[in-house]
Amino acid sequence: MMVGRKVTESILGKDIISEGVSEEVAAIISAALMHVPFDGWSNDALSAGAVDAGIEPERVSACFPAGPVDAIVAYIAMADADMVSAFEAFEDKPEKVHLMIRSLVLIRLEQASAHKEAVRRALTVLALPTNAGQSARTLYRTVDSMWRAAGQQDTDFSFYTKRATLAAVYSATLLAWMADTSSDMAATEAFLDRRLRDVARIPQMTGPARSIFAAGQKLAEGIVGGVGPRAGR
């Protein structure tokens, strides 16, 4: 891997709290991850996590009023914050935007490797039609975090096109990672590199070709639907 170093531990700090995830919620989720492979993203897993974290299990319903899907959304927000924190800790960050994006995607997947089954089960829950809105919003926030970490603060028409393009790359790479049984993510890394070559203009999206822009806009509608302009930022 060429992302500087492996980071697999959760970072529970101000970056996570700033994403709207309280210390209590983060503690329950972090402890519940060992139960999710057996109980799924369920109230049982969350209650067990609460007990492990020294929190009254009755707090689960208050922390996650919409049930396990709330826990999944919070878990993804924690992962977004962990990814950005790890990237910002690099002393020698890549200078080119597409290499920054590459590093961010690989960091995200490296961090998730310790809880791959929990990620698989989370994706299954988010794939349910009733959770389509939450799925779109979490994907949007993840790719938005990546672009912002890479220093891309555009507010012109390319804002959504960039995020739509990266969402397609990240989603495809995430599925490739789920199927990757190698110990070093070599297959995933190769897949990501191919996808980035397919969209080699990813750093210059301020002036994309008309056809690329149109395709990006169409995809963006599905990704950011219900999120609102600039995701509230």
Short mmCIF file of C-alpha atoms in Angstrom, two decimals:
data_model
loop_
_atom_site.label_atom_id
_atom_site.label_comp_id
_atom_site.label_asym_id
_atom_site.label_seq_id
_atom_site.Cartn_x
_atom_site.Cartn_y
_atom_site.Cartn_z
CA MET A 1 0.00 0.00 0.00
CA MET A 2 1.20 3.52 -0.70
CA VAL A 3 -0.76 5.71 1.64
CA GLY A 4 1.97 6.30 4.20
CA ARG A 5 0.89 4.00 7.01
CA LYS A 6 -1.96 1.78 8.13
CA VAL A 7 -4.51 3.30 10.46
CA THR A 8 -7.08 0.92 11.88
CA GLU A 9 -7.94 2.41 15.27
CA SER A 10 -10.90 4.72 15.74
CA ILE A 11 -10.05 8.30 16.62
CA LEU A 12 -12.56 9.58 19.17
CA GLY A 13 -12.07 13.32 19.39
CA LYS A 14 -13.22 16.74 18.34
CA ASP A 15 -13.30 15.85 14.63
CA ILE A 16 -15.90 13.18 15.31
CA ILE A 17 -17.86 15.36 17.71
CA SER A 18 -17.95 18.11 15.08
CA GLU A 19 -19.74 15.69 12.77
CA GLY A 20 -22.60 15.46 15.27
CA VAL A 21 -21.54 12.18 16.91
CA SER A 22 -21.42 12.43 20.70
CA GLU A 23 -18.82 10.68 22.83
CA GLU A 24 -21.52 8.39 24.19
CA VAL A 25 -22.70 7.38 20.73
CA ALA A 26 -19.13 6.87 19.53
CA ALA A 27 -18.34 4.70 22.55
CA ILE A 28 -21.38 2.47 22.00
CA ILE A 29 -20.67 2.04 18.30
CA SER A 30 -16.97 1.33 18.80
CA ALA A 31 -17.79 -1.36 21.35
CA ALA A 32 -20.68 -2.76 19.29
CA LEU A 33 -18.51 -3.42 16.24
CA MET A 34 -17.34 -6.76 17.67
CA HIS A 35 -20.97 -7.86 18.05
CA VAL A 36 -22.25 -6.74 14.64
CA PRO A 37 -20.74 -9.68 12.69
CA PHE A 38 -22.88 -12.02 14.82
CA ASP A 39 -26.00 -9.97 15.58
CA GLY A 40 -25.99 -7.58 12.62
CA TRP A 41 -26.70 -3.89 13.06
CA SER A 42 -29.39 -4.56 15.64
CA ASN A 43 -30.56 -3.35 19.01
CA ASP A 44 -29.00 -6.47 20.51
CA ALA A 45 -25.57 -5.55 19.12
CA LEU A 46 -25.93 -1.95 20.25
CA SER A 47 -27.08 -2.96 23.73
CA ALA A 48 -24.13 -5.33 24.05
CA GLY A 49 -21.85 -2.53 22.92
CA ALA A 50 -23.32 -0.20 25.52
CA VAL A 51 -22.67 -2.73 28.28
CA ASP A 52 -19.10 -3.25 27.06
CA ALA A 53 -18.58 0.52 27.08
CA GLY A 54 -19.93 0.84 30.62
CA ILE A 55 -23.11 2.57 29.48
CA GLU A 56 -26.63 1.62 30.57
CA PRO A 57 -28.22 -0.38 27.70
CA GLU A 58 -31.39 1.66 28.17
CA ARG A 59 -29.46 4.58 26.63
CA VAL A 60 -29.46 2.85 23.24
CA SER A 61 -32.98 3.98 22.31
CA ALA A 62 -32.14 7.57 23.25
CA CYS A 63 -28.85 7.56 21.35
CA PHE A 64 -30.34 5.92 18.26
CA PRO A 65 -34.02 6.99 18.04
CA ALA A 66 -34.40 5.61 14.51
CA GLY A 67 -32.82 2.33 15.52
CA PRO A 68 -29.78 0.62 14.00
CA VAL A 69 -29.82 2.78 10.87
CA ASP A 70 -28.97 5.76 13.09
CA ALA A 71 -25.98 3.79 14.38
CA ILE A 72 -24.84 3.05 10.83
CA VAL A 73 -25.06 6.72 9.86
CA ALA A 74 -23.05 7.68 12.95
CA TYR A 75 -20.51 4.94 12.24
CA ILE A 76 -19.97 6.30 8.74
CA ALA A 77 -19.58 9.84 10.12
CA MET A 78 -16.94 8.49 12.51
CA ALA A 79 -15.18 6.78 9.61
CA ASP A 80 -15.23 10.01 7.60
CA ALA A 81 -13.59 11.86 10.50
CA ASP A 82 -11.03 9.09 11.06
CA MET A 83 -10.10 9.15 7.38
CA VAL A 84 -9.57 12.91 7.30
CA SER A 85 -7.61 12.88 10.56
CA ALA A 86 -5.30 10.16 9.28
CA PHE A 87 -4.77 11.96 5.98
CA GLU A 88 -4.03 15.27 7.69
CA ALA A 89 -1.46 13.50 9.89
CA PHE A 90 0.66 12.57 6.86
CA GLU A 91 3.89 14.52 6.73
CA ASP A 92 4.36 14.03 2.99
CA LYS A 93 0.99 14.37 1.35
CA PRO A 94 0.76 13.94 -2.43
CA GLU A 95 0.74 17.25 -4.28
CA LYS A 96 -1.59 16.23 -7.10
CA VAL A 97 -5.29 16.14 -6.37
CA HIS A 98 -5.96 12.74 -7.92
CA LEU A 99 -3.20 11.22 -5.77
CA MET A 100 -4.71 12.84 -2.68
CA ILE A 101 -8.06 11.30 -3.59
CA ARG A 102 -6.35 7.94 -4.13
CA SER A 103 -4.75 8.15 -0.69
CA LEU A 104 -8.02 9.11 0.97
CA VAL A 105 -9.93 6.20 -0.56
CA LEU A 106 -7.22 3.73 0.42
CA ILE A 107 -7.00 5.14 3.94
CA ARG A 108 -10.76 4.76 4.29
CA LEU A 109 -10.68 1.13 3.22
CA GLU A 110 -7.59 0.30 5.30
CA GLN A 111 -9.31 1.67 8.38
CA ALA A 112 -12.44 -0.36 7.61
CA SER A 113 -10.50 -3.60 7.12
CA ALA A 114 -10.63 -4.41 10.83
CA HIS A 115 -14.44 -4.46 10.66
CA LYS A 116 -15.14 -5.65 7.14
CA GLU A 117 -18.16 -7.75 8.09
CA ALA A 118 -19.68 -4.79 9.93
CA VAL A 119 -19.26 -2.71 6.77
CA ARG A 120 -20.82 -5.47 4.68
CA ARG A 121 -23.83 -5.63 6.96
CA ALA A 122 -24.12 -1.84 6.99
CA LEU A 123 -24.23 -1.76 3.20
CA THR A 124 -26.96 -4.41 3.24
CA VAL A 125 -29.09 -2.28 5.55
CA LEU A 126 -28.50 0.90 3.55
CA ALA A 127 -29.45 -0.94 0.34
CA LEU A 128 -33.02 -1.35 1.58
CA PRO A 129 -35.46 0.92 -0.31
CA THR A 130 -36.62 2.47 2.96
CA ASN A 131 -33.06 3.66 3.63
CA ALA A 132 -32.35 5.08 0.17
CA GLY A 133 -32.27 8.65 1.44
CA GLN A 134 -29.83 7.90 4.23
CA SER A 135 -27.67 5.89 1.84
CA ALA A 136 -27.43 8.81 -0.58
CA ARG A 137 -26.68 11.28 2.17
CA THR A 138 -23.93 9.19 3.75
CA LEU A 139 -22.29 8.61 0.37
CA TYR A 140 -22.45 12.32 -0.40
CA ARG A 141 -20.89 13.25 2.93
CA THR A 142 -18.09 10.74 2.48
CA VAL A 143 -17.04 11.98 -0.95
CA ASP A 144 -17.53 15.59 0.15
CA SER A 145 -15.13 14.93 3.03
CA MET A 146 -12.61 13.48 0.58
CA TRP A 147 -12.76 16.45 -1.77
CA ARG A 148 -12.49 18.96 1.06
CA ALA A 149 -9.55 17.08 2.60
CA ALA A 150 -7.90 17.29 -0.82
CA GLY A 151 -8.26 21.08 -0.70
CA GLN A 152 -11.10 21.32 -3.20
CA GLN A 153 -13.47 24.03 -1.97
CA ASP A 154 -15.08 24.88 -5.32
CA THR A 155 -18.48 26.53 -5.28
CA ASP A 156 -19.08 26.67 -9.04
CA PHE A 157 -20.95 24.20 -11.25
CA SER A 158 -18.20 21.61 -10.78
CA PHE A 159 -19.11 21.17 -7.10
CA TYR A 160 -21.66 18.44 -7.72
CA THR A 161 -19.95 17.01 -10.78
CA LYS A 162 -16.79 16.31 -8.79
CA ARG A 163 -18.70 14.64 -6.01
CA ALA A 164 -20.82 12.59 -8.39
CA THR A 165 -17.73 11.38 -10.24
CA LEU A 166 -15.92 10.46 -7.04
CA ALA A 167 -19.06 8.78 -5.67
CA ALA A 168 -19.08 6.48 -8.69
CA VAL A 169 -15.37 5.69 -8.25
CA TYR A 170 -15.63 5.17 -4.50
CA SER A 171 -18.78 3.03 -4.67
CA ALA A 172 -17.28 0.74 -7.30
CA THR A 173 -14.02 0.48 -5.36
CA LEU A 174 -15.89 -0.28 -2.15
CA LEU A 175 -17.60 -3.23 -3.84
CA ALA A 176 -14.27 -4.42 -5.23
CA TRP A 177 -12.81 -4.19 -1.72
CA MET A 178 -15.67 -6.27 -0.32
CA ALA A 179 -14.74 -9.04 -2.76
CA ASP A 180 -10.97 -8.67 -2.25
CA THR A 181 -9.56 -11.58 -0.24
CA SER A 182 -5.92 -10.53 -0.53
CA SER A 183 -4.11 -9.63 2.68
CA ASP A 184 -2.68 -6.37 1.35
CA MET A 185 -5.66 -5.04 -0.65
CA ALA A 186 -3.59 -5.37 -3.82
CA ALA A 187 -6.61 -6.19 -5.96
CA THR A 188 -8.54 -3.24 -4.54
CA GLU A 189 -5.65 -0.87 -5.12
CA ALA A 190 -5.29 -2.02 -8.72
CA PHE A 191 -9.04 -1.62 -9.27
CA LEU A 192 -8.97 1.92 -7.86
CA ASP A 193 -6.04 2.86 -10.08
CA ARG A 194 -7.96 1.67 -13.14
CA ARG A 195 -11.01 3.69 -12.16
CA LEU A 196 -8.92 6.80 -11.58
CA ARG A 197 -7.34 6.38 -14.99
CA ASP A 198 -10.84 6.16 -16.44
CA VAL A 199 -11.54 9.60 -15.00
CA ALA A 200 -8.05 11.00 -15.46
CA ARG A 201 -9.51 14.49 -15.60
CA ILE A 202 -10.67 14.31 -11.99
CA PRO A 203 -8.31 17.13 -10.87
CA GLN A 204 -9.43 19.46 -13.65
CA MET A 205 -13.18 19.23 -13.22
CA THR A 206 -13.57 23.02 -13.30
CA GLY A 207 -13.79 22.81 -17.06
CA PRO A 208 -15.13 19.34 -17.96
CA ALA A 209 -16.38 18.43 -21.38
CA ARG A 210 -20.09 19.02 -21.89
CA SER A 211 -20.84 15.29 -22.04
CA ILE A 212 -18.97 14.57 -18.82
CA PHE A 213 -20.69 17.43 -17.06
CA ALA A 214 -24.12 16.23 -18.19
CA ALA A 215 -23.41 12.69 -17.00
CA GLY A 216 -22.10 13.98 -13.70
CA GLN A 217 -25.13 16.15 -13.16
CA LYS A 218 -27.45 13.22 -13.77
CA LEU A 219 -25.58 11.03 -11.31
CA ALA A 220 -25.40 13.88 -8.81
CA GLU A 221 -29.18 14.07 -8.68
CA GLY A 222 -29.26 10.57 -7.26
CA ILE A 223 -26.43 11.18 -4.83
CA VAL A 224 -27.36 14.54 -3.36
CA GLY A 225 -31.12 14.23 -3.54
CA GLY A 226 -32.54 15.35 -0.23
CA VAL A 227 -29.18 16.60 1.01
CA GLY A 228 -29.57 20.23 -0.01
CA PRO A 229 -27.03 22.67 -1.45
CA ARG A 230 -23.54 22.24 -0.07
CA ALA A 231 -24.81 19.64 2.41
CA GLY A 232 -25.53 22.37 4.88
CA ARG A 233 -21.94 23.67 4.85
#
